[in-house]
Amino acid sequence: MKGNTVKASVTTSSATERVLDIVVPRERLDKIFQDKLKKYSKTMKINGFRPGAVPKEVVAARYKEPIAAESLETLVDDAVREACKENNIEPVGPGRVEKLENEPGKDIAFQAVMEVDPEVVLNDYKFNIELKPNAVDEKTVDMRVDDIRTQLADQAAVARPAQTGDVLMARYLRIEMEGEEQPLPQYPVFRIELGKGSVAALDEALVGAKAGETKDVSFTYPADFANPTMAGKKAAYNLTIEQVLEVKRPELNDEFAKGIGYDTVADMRARLKERLEESALRVARELAWNEAIDRLLVNHPVEVPKARVQNYVNNRLQEQGHVHEGDDHGHDHSDLEAEAVSQIRRWRILDAIAAKENVKPDQEQVDERIHELALRYGTDFESLKASLRKNGKILEIREEVKAEKTLDLVIGYKGKAA
Amino acid sequence: MKPLKDIIGTPLLSEKSLGQRAGANQYVFRVSPSTNKSEIKKAIEQRFEVKVESVNTQNMQGKIKQVRGIPGRRAAWKKAVIRLKQGEIIKELE
């Protein structure tokens, strides 16, 4: 389009902003206006005219101003896009338009302020952090074995007084807090494992209770109780014990081991140990990653464009179910914004490292991750993979794998075999 | 003479009236049903400062419309087709 070209000059106002001074010839605006007029005269319905047969003059006489405004908007959009393309600017947000001059007879001039991702200049990023996985000793394995036995334990109602280790089913009859009676909860029956409850005083008071017995218990909730409305308060309960259940843990022998998929007790311990070691290594690796990320963030003061932060915050708010996008002005999201900045910087830095070191997620690792997920959700690999591919989540997994590989490189971790 | 606004109503804008304007230099207006051709001619000449060749009028019956099933009639009106002398135009309507 000769004579219709966009003239733009770029100035860099900050690391994340480019100011484009754009001049567009007026003919171009006129052309857009005429095109729009033509389009509307073909689609508009005006009384007295058949649809599509409204003369352009009639449309122009009636809707000149809105169409002119729309044309200007289109022109600005197009011009900004062209100018960005020409100057190799990749805007991260819609940008803003300033100092728009649109006087009849003159060319249209305006400033567009676009936000861009600043280039990441990589500094030192190879840290060689030593992994310190927690050693897995026999005691840890013992505890794990105990846990499994407890999980698989049978519970049988007994008539004897409750001992520590028993499970009680009790029903609230009356609740008093600080001397005032409270309404009963909707489900007044609760379960309590003696010796493992969150309030030791309650546990103690219930030792020796029998099924069918009614008891008055009063105690003070500890100051650091999980529910802050109850912490530190004096409580008095009138309870009836519905059941005393004895927990019978299965005996630890080869038969038990076979029942849950191992060959022998020794085999079970060996494999549990292996698994615990694996997860300890994983934890250590994640700790090292976090340390590496902290150091990377300090090392690379990358600026983050506001539009990116805004996007991130909006996404998060949507995830959390805040649907009112437009009307939450005045809400303070500074914590989310801080999170956004560090997350975005983290991605940008890792991306830059990955690009430099040519880190790519290989299909095997992605498949492995999907296998893990399939196992966790109890579905089969192929259908999970297909559905992940369908909803685009597979890209997220690839990104994750890539980030982890990059982080491994940063901390100097070479994999288990090394 | 009656005040101008009581004689001339709005110009009629439609495919047909635009055709008449282009083909025969005729302008179409809604006018008050109680006016006659000579009144209309004078009013148009005064209002738009043009010379009128001829005025044709038609009495238009109001359409029968039903509102909640009850038939009623829209107001009747008069249509005036005004032919200007050759070379004359109404600038305000172009």
Short mmCIF file of C-alpha atoms in Angstrom, two decimals:
data_model
loop_
_atom_site.label_atom_id
_atom_site.label_comp_id
_atom_site.label_asym_id
_atom_site.label_seq_id
_atom_site.Cartn_x
_atom_site.Cartn_y
_atom_site.Cartn_z
CA MET A 1 0.00 0.00 0.00
CA LYS A 2 1.89 2.98 -1.25
CA GLY A 3 1.35 6.17 0.70
CA ASN A 4 -0.48 4.25 3.40
CA THR A 5 2.54 3.10 5.28
CA VAL A 6 2.95 3.55 8.98
CA LYS A 7 5.90 5.63 10.04
CA ALA A 8 7.19 4.75 13.47
CA SER A 9 10.18 5.62 15.58
CA VAL A 10 11.03 3.70 18.71
CA THR A 11 12.44 5.01 21.93
CA THR A 12 13.28 2.82 24.89
CA SER A 13 11.91 4.40 28.02
CA SER A 14 12.72 1.56 30.40
CA ALA A 15 13.74 -2.09 30.27
CA THR A 16 10.13 -3.17 29.96
CA GLU A 17 8.71 -0.32 27.91
CA ARG A 18 9.06 0.86 24.35
CA VAL A 19 7.53 4.10 23.19
CA LEU A 20 6.50 4.14 19.54
CA ASP A 21 5.88 7.48 17.86
CA ILE A 22 3.57 6.59 15.05
CA VAL A 23 2.35 8.71 12.14
CA VAL A 24 -0.28 7.37 9.76
CA PRO A 25 -1.45 9.16 6.59
CA ARG A 26 -5.03 10.40 6.74
CA GLU A 27 -5.94 8.56 3.52
CA ARG A 28 -5.65 5.36 5.36
CA LEU A 29 -8.21 6.41 7.94
CA ASP A 30 -10.53 7.55 5.16
CA LYS A 31 -10.18 4.22 3.46
CA ILE A 32 -11.03 2.33 6.61
CA PHE A 33 -14.01 4.63 7.13
CA GLN A 34 -15.28 3.98 3.62
CA ASP A 35 -14.80 0.24 3.99
CA LYS A 36 -16.74 0.24 7.20
CA LEU A 37 -19.48 2.34 5.66
CA LYS A 38 -19.76 -0.14 2.84
CA LYS A 39 -19.86 -3.06 5.22
CA TYR A 40 -22.53 -1.49 7.38
CA SER A 41 -24.64 -0.41 4.43
CA LYS A 42 -24.68 -4.05 3.37
CA THR A 43 -25.77 -5.37 6.76
CA MET A 44 -27.67 -2.58 8.41
CA LYS A 45 -31.44 -2.52 8.68
CA ILE A 46 -32.98 0.92 8.41
CA ASN A 47 -36.72 1.54 8.06
CA GLY A 48 -37.70 2.35 4.52
CA PHE A 49 -34.89 0.32 2.97
CA ARG A 50 -34.53 -3.36 2.22
CA PRO A 51 -31.72 -4.98 4.19
CA GLY A 52 -28.49 -4.53 2.27
CA ALA A 53 -29.96 -1.80 0.10
CA VAL A 54 -29.28 1.15 2.39
CA PRO A 55 -27.27 3.78 0.50
CA LYS A 56 -23.91 4.62 2.05
CA GLU A 57 -24.92 8.27 2.31
CA VAL A 58 -27.86 7.41 4.54
CA VAL A 59 -25.68 5.30 6.83
CA ALA A 60 -23.06 8.03 6.95
CA ALA A 61 -25.64 10.70 7.74
CA ARG A 62 -26.96 8.70 10.65
CA TYR A 63 -23.93 6.98 12.12
CA LYS A 64 -20.99 9.11 11.12
CA GLU A 65 -19.53 9.57 14.57
CA PRO A 66 -19.58 6.03 15.91
CA ILE A 67 -18.23 4.68 12.62
CA ALA A 68 -15.49 7.29 12.60
CA ALA A 69 -14.56 6.37 16.16
CA GLU A 70 -14.52 2.70 15.29
CA SER A 71 -12.37 3.39 12.23
CA LEU A 72 -9.88 5.28 14.31
CA GLU A 73 -9.71 2.41 16.76
CA THR A 74 -9.10 -0.07 13.96
CA LEU A 75 -6.49 2.20 12.46
CA VAL A 76 -4.63 2.57 15.74
CA ASP A 77 -4.72 -1.18 16.34
CA ASP A 78 -3.45 -1.95 12.86
CA ALA A 79 -0.78 0.72 12.97
CA VAL A 80 0.50 -0.43 16.34
CA ARG A 81 0.61 -4.03 15.17
CA GLU A 82 2.47 -3.10 11.99
CA ALA A 83 4.88 -0.83 13.79
CA CYS A 84 5.63 -3.54 16.36
CA LYS A 85 6.24 -6.07 13.63
CA GLU A 86 8.47 -3.74 11.71
CA ASN A 87 10.57 -2.90 14.76
CA ASN A 88 10.66 -6.47 16.08
CA ILE A 89 8.79 -5.65 19.25
CA GLU A 90 6.82 -8.42 20.86
CA PRO A 91 4.31 -6.70 23.11
CA VAL A 92 3.15 -8.60 26.17
CA GLY A 93 -0.01 -6.61 26.68
CA PRO A 94 -2.38 -4.38 24.79
CA GLY A 95 -0.28 -1.30 25.58
CA ARG A 96 -1.65 2.20 25.82
CA VAL A 97 -2.08 4.99 23.34
CA GLU A 98 -1.17 8.52 24.27
CA LYS A 99 -1.20 11.96 22.69
CA LEU A 100 -3.53 11.04 19.89
CA GLU A 101 -3.74 13.82 17.32
CA ASN A 102 -6.55 13.59 14.83
CA GLU A 103 -7.17 16.98 13.26
CA PRO A 104 -9.00 17.16 9.97
CA GLY A 105 -6.69 17.56 7.02
CA LYS A 106 -3.62 16.39 8.91
CA ASP A 107 -2.05 12.97 9.31
CA ILE A 108 -2.86 11.00 12.42
CA ALA A 109 -0.11 10.92 15.01
CA PHE A 110 0.04 9.17 18.35
CA GLN A 111 2.33 7.54 20.84
CA ALA A 112 1.94 3.90 21.70
CA VAL A 113 3.53 2.67 24.89
CA MET A 114 4.09 -1.06 24.66
CA GLU A 115 5.38 -3.36 27.33
CA VAL A 116 7.92 -5.96 26.34
CA ASP A 117 9.73 -8.77 28.03
CA PRO A 118 13.20 -7.53 28.82
CA GLU A 119 16.04 -9.62 27.55
CA VAL A 120 17.50 -11.88 30.19
CA VAL A 121 21.22 -11.44 30.56
CA LEU A 122 22.56 -14.58 32.11
CA ASN A 123 25.07 -14.21 34.85
CA ASP A 124 26.56 -17.00 36.86
CA TYR A 125 24.01 -19.78 37.04
CA LYS A 126 25.91 -22.97 37.74
CA PHE A 127 25.92 -23.44 41.45
CA ASN A 128 26.84 -27.07 42.09
CA ILE A 129 24.75 -27.39 45.20
CA GLU A 130 25.45 -30.57 47.07
CA LEU A 131 22.43 -32.71 47.81
CA LYS A 132 22.03 -33.74 51.40
CA PRO A 133 19.26 -36.31 51.49
CA ASN A 134 18.17 -37.38 54.95
CA ALA A 135 19.74 -40.75 55.69
CA VAL A 136 17.16 -43.53 55.87
CA ASP A 137 18.03 -45.80 58.81
CA GLU A 138 16.35 -48.91 60.14
CA LYS A 139 14.34 -46.84 62.61
CA THR A 140 12.65 -44.86 59.85
CA VAL A 141 11.81 -48.12 58.11
CA ASP A 142 10.41 -49.45 61.39
CA MET A 143 8.18 -46.43 61.69
CA ARG A 144 6.95 -46.83 58.14
CA VAL A 145 6.21 -50.53 58.74
CA ASP A 146 4.31 -49.56 61.89
CA ASP A 147 2.33 -47.01 59.95
CA ILE A 148 1.33 -49.60 57.39
CA ARG A 149 0.26 -52.01 60.13
CA THR A 150 -1.84 -49.30 61.77
CA GLN A 151 -3.47 -48.44 58.49
CA LEU A 152 -4.40 -52.08 57.90
CA ALA A 153 -5.47 -52.67 61.50
CA ASP A 154 -8.84 -54.19 62.39
CA GLN A 155 -11.02 -52.50 64.91
CA ALA A 156 -13.21 -54.55 67.21
CA ALA A 157 -15.64 -53.30 69.82
CA VAL A 158 -14.71 -54.38 73.35
CA ALA A 159 -16.50 -54.08 76.68
CA ARG A 160 -13.40 -53.38 78.77
CA PRO A 161 -12.41 -49.84 79.90
CA ALA A 162 -10.60 -47.83 77.22
CA GLN A 163 -6.82 -47.80 77.17
CA THR A 164 -4.38 -45.60 75.40
CA GLY A 165 -4.26 -46.73 71.76
CA ASP A 166 -7.97 -47.55 71.61
CA VAL A 167 -10.39 -45.72 69.37
CA LEU A 168 -13.53 -44.26 70.95
CA MET A 169 -16.75 -43.30 69.25
CA ALA A 170 -18.43 -40.68 71.41
CA ARG A 171 -21.50 -38.49 71.13
CA TYR A 172 -21.82 -34.94 72.42
CA LEU A 173 -24.76 -34.43 74.75
CA ARG A 174 -23.95 -30.94 75.91
CA ILE A 175 -21.21 -28.47 75.06
CA GLU A 176 -20.13 -25.54 77.19
CA MET A 177 -17.50 -23.02 76.25
CA GLU A 178 -16.36 -20.56 78.93
CA GLY A 179 -19.43 -21.49 80.92
CA GLU A 180 -21.92 -20.86 78.11
CA GLU A 181 -23.88 -23.61 76.47
CA GLN A 182 -23.26 -24.02 72.74
CA PRO A 183 -25.49 -25.61 70.09
CA LEU A 184 -24.57 -29.21 69.21
CA PRO A 185 -22.83 -29.78 65.88
CA GLN A 186 -24.82 -31.30 63.05
CA TYR A 187 -23.08 -34.65 63.45
CA PRO A 188 -22.62 -35.01 67.20
CA VAL A 189 -20.75 -38.34 66.96
CA PHE A 190 -17.00 -38.09 66.78
CA ARG A 191 -14.02 -40.41 66.73
CA ILE A 192 -11.02 -40.03 68.91
CA GLU A 193 -7.87 -42.10 69.08
CA LEU A 194 -6.61 -42.12 72.64
CA GLY A 195 -3.04 -40.94 72.94
CA LYS A 196 -3.07 -39.32 69.52
CA GLY A 197 -5.75 -36.64 69.95
CA SER A 198 -4.91 -32.99 69.60
CA VAL A 199 -5.94 -32.21 73.18
CA ALA A 200 -4.02 -34.33 75.65
CA ALA A 201 -6.35 -33.44 78.53
CA LEU A 202 -9.32 -34.89 76.71
CA ASP A 203 -7.44 -38.09 75.96
CA GLU A 204 -6.47 -38.50 79.59
CA ALA A 205 -10.01 -37.91 80.80
CA LEU A 206 -11.35 -40.61 78.53
CA VAL A 207 -8.92 -43.34 79.51
CA GLY A 208 -10.84 -45.90 81.50
CA ALA A 209 -14.23 -45.05 80.02
CA LYS A 210 -16.50 -47.90 79.04
CA ALA A 211 -19.00 -48.22 76.20
CA GLY A 212 -22.39 -46.82 77.19
CA GLU A 213 -20.97 -44.66 79.93
CA THR A 214 -21.75 -40.94 80.18
CA LYS A 215 -18.93 -38.64 81.19
CA ASP A 216 -18.38 -35.02 82.10
CA VAL A 217 -15.09 -33.71 80.82
CA SER A 218 -13.76 -30.24 81.36
CA PHE A 219 -10.42 -28.87 80.26
CA THR A 220 -8.79 -25.85 78.68
CA TYR A 221 -7.85 -25.92 75.00
CA PRO A 222 -4.15 -25.31 74.45
CA ALA A 223 -3.32 -21.77 73.30
CA ASP A 224 -1.97 -23.05 70.01
CA PHE A 225 -5.02 -25.17 69.12
CA ALA A 226 -5.67 -25.45 65.38
CA ASN A 227 -9.10 -23.83 65.56
CA PRO A 228 -8.47 -20.25 66.73
CA THR A 229 -12.03 -19.76 67.99
CA MET A 230 -11.41 -22.47 70.57
CA ALA A 231 -7.76 -21.92 71.41
CA GLY A 232 -7.17 -21.09 75.04
CA LYS A 233 -10.86 -21.45 76.00
CA LYS A 234 -12.27 -23.45 78.85
CA ALA A 235 -14.53 -26.20 77.66
CA ALA A 236 -16.88 -28.58 79.42
CA TYR A 237 -18.40 -31.49 77.57
CA ASN A 238 -20.99 -34.01 78.57
CA LEU A 239 -20.37 -37.07 76.43
CA THR A 240 -21.69 -40.53 76.09
CA ILE A 241 -19.27 -43.18 74.92
CA GLU A 242 -20.92 -45.20 72.19
CA GLN A 243 -18.16 -47.66 71.46
CA VAL A 244 -14.72 -48.59 72.63
CA LEU A 245 -12.80 -50.10 69.75
CA GLU A 246 -9.65 -52.06 70.19
CA VAL A 247 -7.17 -51.65 67.43
CA LYS A 248 -5.73 -54.99 66.36
CA ARG A 249 -2.71 -54.52 64.22
CA PRO A 250 -1.77 -57.38 61.93
CA GLU A 251 1.27 -59.32 63.03
CA LEU A 252 4.44 -58.65 61.15
CA ASN A 253 5.31 -61.85 59.35
CA ASP A 254 5.90 -63.08 55.80
CA GLU A 255 2.24 -63.83 55.37
CA PHE A 256 1.32 -60.22 56.08
CA ALA A 257 4.04 -59.07 53.70
CA LYS A 258 2.64 -61.32 50.98
CA GLY A 259 -0.84 -59.95 51.58
CA ILE A 260 0.27 -56.49 50.62
CA GLY A 261 2.36 -57.43 47.64
CA TYR A 262 5.85 -58.24 48.96
CA ASP A 263 7.66 -61.58 49.03
CA THR A 264 8.95 -61.59 52.58
CA VAL A 265 9.34 -59.21 55.49
CA ALA A 266 12.96 -58.62 54.48
CA ASP A 267 11.91 -57.86 50.93
CA MET A 268 9.27 -55.48 52.22
CA ARG A 269 11.77 -53.63 54.38
CA ALA A 270 14.30 -53.43 51.58
CA ARG A 271 11.78 -52.03 49.13
CA LEU A 272 10.33 -49.61 51.65
CA LYS A 273 13.81 -48.40 52.37
CA GLU A 274 14.48 -47.91 48.71
CA ARG A 275 11.30 -45.91 48.32
CA LEU A 276 12.02 -43.80 51.38
CA GLU A 277 15.48 -43.09 50.07
CA GLU A 278 14.03 -42.06 46.76
CA SER A 279 11.63 -39.64 48.36
CA ALA A 280 14.38 -38.29 50.64
CA LEU A 281 16.48 -37.66 47.55
CA ARG A 282 13.53 -35.96 45.90
CA VAL A 283 13.03 -33.72 48.93
CA ALA A 284 16.73 -32.87 48.95
CA ARG A 285 16.60 -32.13 45.26
CA GLU A 286 13.63 -29.84 45.73
CA LEU A 287 15.39 -28.05 48.56
CA ALA A 288 18.40 -27.57 46.33
CA TRP A 289 16.15 -26.31 43.53
CA ASN A 290 14.57 -23.78 45.83
CA GLU A 291 17.95 -22.60 46.96
CA ALA A 292 19.07 -22.39 43.35
CA ILE A 293 15.97 -20.39 42.44
CA ASP A 294 16.57 -17.97 45.28
CA ARG A 295 20.13 -17.49 44.15
CA LEU A 296 19.11 -17.14 40.52
CA LEU A 297 16.59 -14.49 41.44
CA VAL A 298 19.24 -12.54 43.31
CA ASN A 299 21.74 -13.02 40.49
CA HIS A 300 19.42 -11.93 37.70
CA PRO A 301 17.53 -8.73 38.37
CA VAL A 302 15.11 -9.20 35.47
CA GLU A 303 12.33 -6.67 35.31
CA VAL A 304 8.82 -7.93 34.80
CA PRO A 305 6.31 -6.02 32.66
CA LYS A 306 3.19 -4.92 34.49
CA ALA A 307 0.91 -6.55 31.94
CA ARG A 308 2.43 -9.95 32.72
CA VAL A 309 1.90 -9.42 36.44
CA GLN A 310 -1.68 -8.34 35.83
CA ASN A 311 -2.30 -11.42 33.70
CA TYR A 312 -0.87 -13.70 36.33
CA VAL A 313 -2.91 -12.09 39.10
CA ASN A 314 -6.09 -12.31 37.04
CA ASN A 315 -5.47 -15.96 36.26
CA ARG A 316 -4.88 -16.76 39.88
CA LEU A 317 -7.98 -14.90 40.96
CA GLN A 318 -9.98 -16.80 38.41
CA GLU A 319 -8.56 -20.08 39.63
CA GLN A 320 -9.63 -19.12 43.10
CA GLY A 321 -13.12 -18.46 41.81
CA HIS A 322 -13.24 -14.68 41.85
CA VAL A 323 -15.37 -14.19 38.80
CA HIS A 324 -15.93 -10.46 39.08
CA GLU A 325 -13.05 -9.38 36.98
CA GLY A 326 -14.02 -5.82 36.30
CA ASP A 327 -15.19 -4.69 39.69
CA ASP A 328 -12.45 -5.62 42.06
CA HIS A 329 -10.74 -2.28 41.91
CA GLY A 330 -9.41 -1.23 45.23
CA HIS A 331 -8.76 -4.80 46.32
CA ASP A 332 -5.25 -5.27 47.45
CA HIS A 333 -3.50 -8.05 45.60
CA SER A 334 0.00 -7.00 46.54
CA ASP A 335 0.82 -10.47 47.89
CA LEU A 336 -0.31 -12.05 44.62
CA GLU A 337 1.63 -9.46 42.68
CA ALA A 338 4.80 -10.21 44.58
CA GLU A 339 4.25 -13.90 43.90
CA ALA A 340 3.65 -13.11 40.24
CA VAL A 341 6.88 -11.18 39.93
CA SER A 342 9.01 -13.93 41.41
CA GLN A 343 7.21 -16.68 39.47
CA ILE A 344 7.54 -14.85 36.17
CA ARG A 345 11.16 -14.02 36.81
CA ARG A 346 11.79 -17.63 37.68
CA TRP A 347 10.26 -18.81 34.39
CA ARG A 348 12.08 -16.21 32.37
CA ILE A 349 15.46 -17.03 33.89
CA LEU A 350 14.98 -20.78 33.57
CA ASP A 351 13.80 -20.34 30.00
CA ALA A 352 16.86 -18.33 29.16
CA ILE A 353 19.13 -20.95 30.70
CA ALA A 354 17.25 -23.74 28.94
CA ALA A 355 17.61 -21.93 25.64
CA LYS A 356 21.31 -21.36 26.17
CA GLU A 357 22.06 -24.88 27.31
CA ASN A 358 19.65 -26.37 24.81
CA VAL A 359 17.65 -28.21 27.45
CA LYS A 360 14.66 -29.97 26.00
CA PRO A 361 12.16 -32.23 27.68
CA ASP A 362 12.53 -35.65 26.08
CA GLN A 363 9.52 -37.77 25.40
CA GLU A 364 10.71 -40.52 27.73
CA GLN A 365 10.70 -38.25 30.75
CA VAL A 366 7.33 -36.81 29.88
CA ASP A 367 5.94 -40.31 29.47
CA GLU A 368 7.44 -41.28 32.79
CA ARG A 369 5.70 -38.35 34.47
CA ILE A 370 2.40 -39.35 32.87
CA HIS A 371 2.94 -42.91 34.09
CA GLU A 372 3.30 -41.57 37.63
CA LEU A 373 0.13 -39.54 37.28
CA ALA A 374 -1.74 -42.50 35.81
CA LEU A 375 -0.68 -44.61 38.76
CA ARG A 376 -1.80 -41.95 41.18
CA TYR A 377 -5.21 -41.44 39.61
CA GLY A 378 -5.70 -45.13 38.92
CA THR A 379 -6.20 -44.75 35.16
CA ASP A 380 -4.23 -46.31 32.38
CA PHE A 381 -1.39 -44.55 30.66
CA GLU A 382 -2.80 -44.26 27.16
CA SER A 383 -6.17 -42.76 28.06
CA LEU A 384 -4.58 -40.30 30.47
CA LYS A 385 -2.09 -39.26 27.85
CA ALA A 386 -4.84 -38.77 25.30
CA SER A 387 -6.92 -36.64 27.64
CA LEU A 388 -3.90 -34.59 28.70
CA ARG A 389 -3.10 -34.00 25.06
CA LYS A 390 -6.69 -32.96 24.43
CA ASN A 391 -6.88 -30.33 27.16
CA GLY A 392 -3.39 -29.04 26.57
CA LYS A 393 -2.11 -30.09 29.99
CA ILE A 394 0.60 -32.12 28.32
CA LEU A 395 2.33 -28.87 27.42
CA GLU A 396 2.36 -27.93 31.08
CA ILE A 397 3.95 -31.25 31.90
CA ARG A 398 6.57 -30.73 29.22
CA GLU A 399 7.31 -27.29 30.64
CA GLU A 400 7.59 -28.75 34.12
CA VAL A 401 9.98 -31.45 32.97
CA LYS A 402 12.01 -28.86 31.14
CA ALA A 403 12.18 -26.61 34.20
CA GLU A 404 13.25 -29.53 36.37
CA LYS A 405 15.95 -30.56 33.94
CA THR A 406 17.18 -27.00 33.82
CA LEU A 407 17.21 -26.80 37.59
CA ASP A 408 19.12 -30.06 37.80
CA LEU A 409 21.67 -28.54 35.50
CA VAL A 410 21.82 -25.42 37.66
CA ILE A 411 22.43 -27.39 40.84
CA GLY A 412 24.82 -29.71 39.07
CA TYR A 413 22.77 -32.85 39.69
CA LYS A 414 23.58 -35.59 37.22
CA GLY A 415 20.86 -38.13 38.06
CA LYS A 416 20.73 -41.18 40.25
CA ALA A 417 23.24 -43.20 38.33
CA ALA A 418 26.04 -40.71 38.85
CA MET B 1 -51.00 30.98 7.26
CA LYS B 2 -50.47 28.30 9.91
CA PRO B 3 -47.06 28.13 11.55
CA LEU B 4 -44.60 26.19 9.36
CA LYS B 5 -44.08 23.42 11.86
CA ASP B 6 -47.77 22.64 11.75
CA ILE B 7 -47.70 22.09 8.01
CA ILE B 8 -44.47 20.28 7.16
CA GLY B 9 -43.55 17.17 9.12
CA THR B 10 -40.49 15.01 8.62
CA PRO B 11 -39.05 14.15 5.22
CA LEU B 12 -39.70 10.57 4.23
CA LEU B 13 -36.52 8.60 3.74
CA SER B 14 -36.87 5.35 1.87
CA GLU B 15 -35.59 3.62 -1.22
CA LYS B 16 -38.57 4.90 -3.17
CA SER B 17 -38.30 8.51 -2.03
CA LEU B 18 -34.58 8.60 -2.75
CA GLY B 19 -35.31 7.27 -6.22
CA GLN B 20 -37.86 10.01 -6.79
CA ARG B 21 -35.41 12.61 -5.61
CA ALA B 22 -32.72 11.39 -7.97
CA GLY B 23 -34.98 10.73 -10.95
CA ALA B 24 -37.58 13.50 -10.86
CA ASN B 25 -36.28 16.10 -8.39
CA GLN B 26 -39.18 15.25 -6.12
CA TYR B 27 -39.01 15.43 -2.33
CA VAL B 28 -41.41 13.49 -0.13
CA PHE B 29 -42.67 14.78 3.21
CA ARG B 30 -45.14 13.85 5.85
CA VAL B 31 -47.50 16.79 6.19
CA SER B 32 -50.45 17.64 8.36
CA PRO B 33 -53.63 15.99 7.00
CA SER B 34 -55.51 19.26 7.26
CA THR B 35 -53.31 21.26 4.91
CA ASN B 36 -53.85 21.75 1.19
CA LYS B 37 -51.41 21.82 -1.70
CA SER B 38 -51.05 25.58 -1.94
CA GLU B 39 -50.29 25.87 1.77
CA ILE B 40 -47.66 23.16 1.42
CA LYS B 41 -46.11 24.86 -1.58
CA LYS B 42 -45.82 28.16 0.22
CA ALA B 43 -44.45 26.54 3.36
CA ILE B 44 -41.76 24.63 1.47
CA GLU B 45 -40.71 27.66 -0.52
CA GLN B 46 -40.43 29.71 2.64
CA ARG B 47 -38.73 27.08 4.75
CA PHE B 48 -36.12 25.83 2.28
CA GLU B 49 -35.83 28.86 0.00
CA VAL B 50 -36.51 26.90 -3.18
CA LYS B 51 -38.99 27.18 -6.05
CA VAL B 52 -41.69 24.50 -6.12
CA GLU B 53 -42.99 23.26 -9.45
CA SER B 54 -45.89 21.16 -8.20
CA VAL B 55 -47.30 19.42 -5.14
CA ASN B 56 -49.08 16.07 -5.17
CA THR B 57 -50.71 14.75 -2.02
CA GLN B 58 -52.07 11.46 -0.82
CA ASN B 59 -54.12 10.72 2.29
CA MET B 60 -52.59 7.68 3.95
CA GLN B 61 -54.80 5.46 6.04
CA GLY B 62 -53.44 4.55 9.44
CA LYS B 63 -52.48 0.89 9.67
CA ILE B 64 -54.70 -1.47 11.66
CA LYS B 65 -52.65 -2.86 14.50
CA GLN B 66 -53.64 -5.20 17.29
CA VAL B 67 -52.59 -4.52 20.83
CA ARG B 68 -53.26 -7.54 23.04
CA GLY B 69 -55.72 -8.82 20.50
CA ILE B 70 -57.70 -5.63 20.40
CA PRO B 71 -57.60 -3.99 16.99
CA GLY B 72 -56.83 -0.30 16.82
CA ARG B 73 -55.76 2.08 14.14
CA ARG B 74 -52.67 4.21 13.81
CA ALA B 75 -53.19 7.87 13.02
CA ALA B 76 -53.89 8.70 9.40
CA TRP B 77 -51.45 11.06 7.74
CA LYS B 78 -50.90 12.96 4.53
CA LYS B 79 -48.02 12.40 2.17
CA ALA B 80 -46.88 15.25 -0.03
CA VAL B 81 -44.65 14.73 -3.06
CA ILE B 82 -43.10 18.06 -3.90
CA ARG B 83 -41.49 18.62 -7.26
CA LEU B 84 -38.96 21.41 -7.39
CA LYS B 85 -38.24 23.51 -10.43
CA GLN B 86 -35.34 22.28 -12.51
CA GLY B 87 -31.97 22.91 -10.94
CA GLU B 88 -33.36 23.53 -7.46
CA ILE B 89 -32.32 21.32 -4.54
CA ILE B 90 -32.99 21.25 -0.83
CA LYS B 91 -29.48 21.50 0.59
CA GLU B 92 -30.45 20.49 4.08
CA LEU B 93 -31.57 17.07 2.92
CA GLU B 94 -28.59 16.19 0.78
#
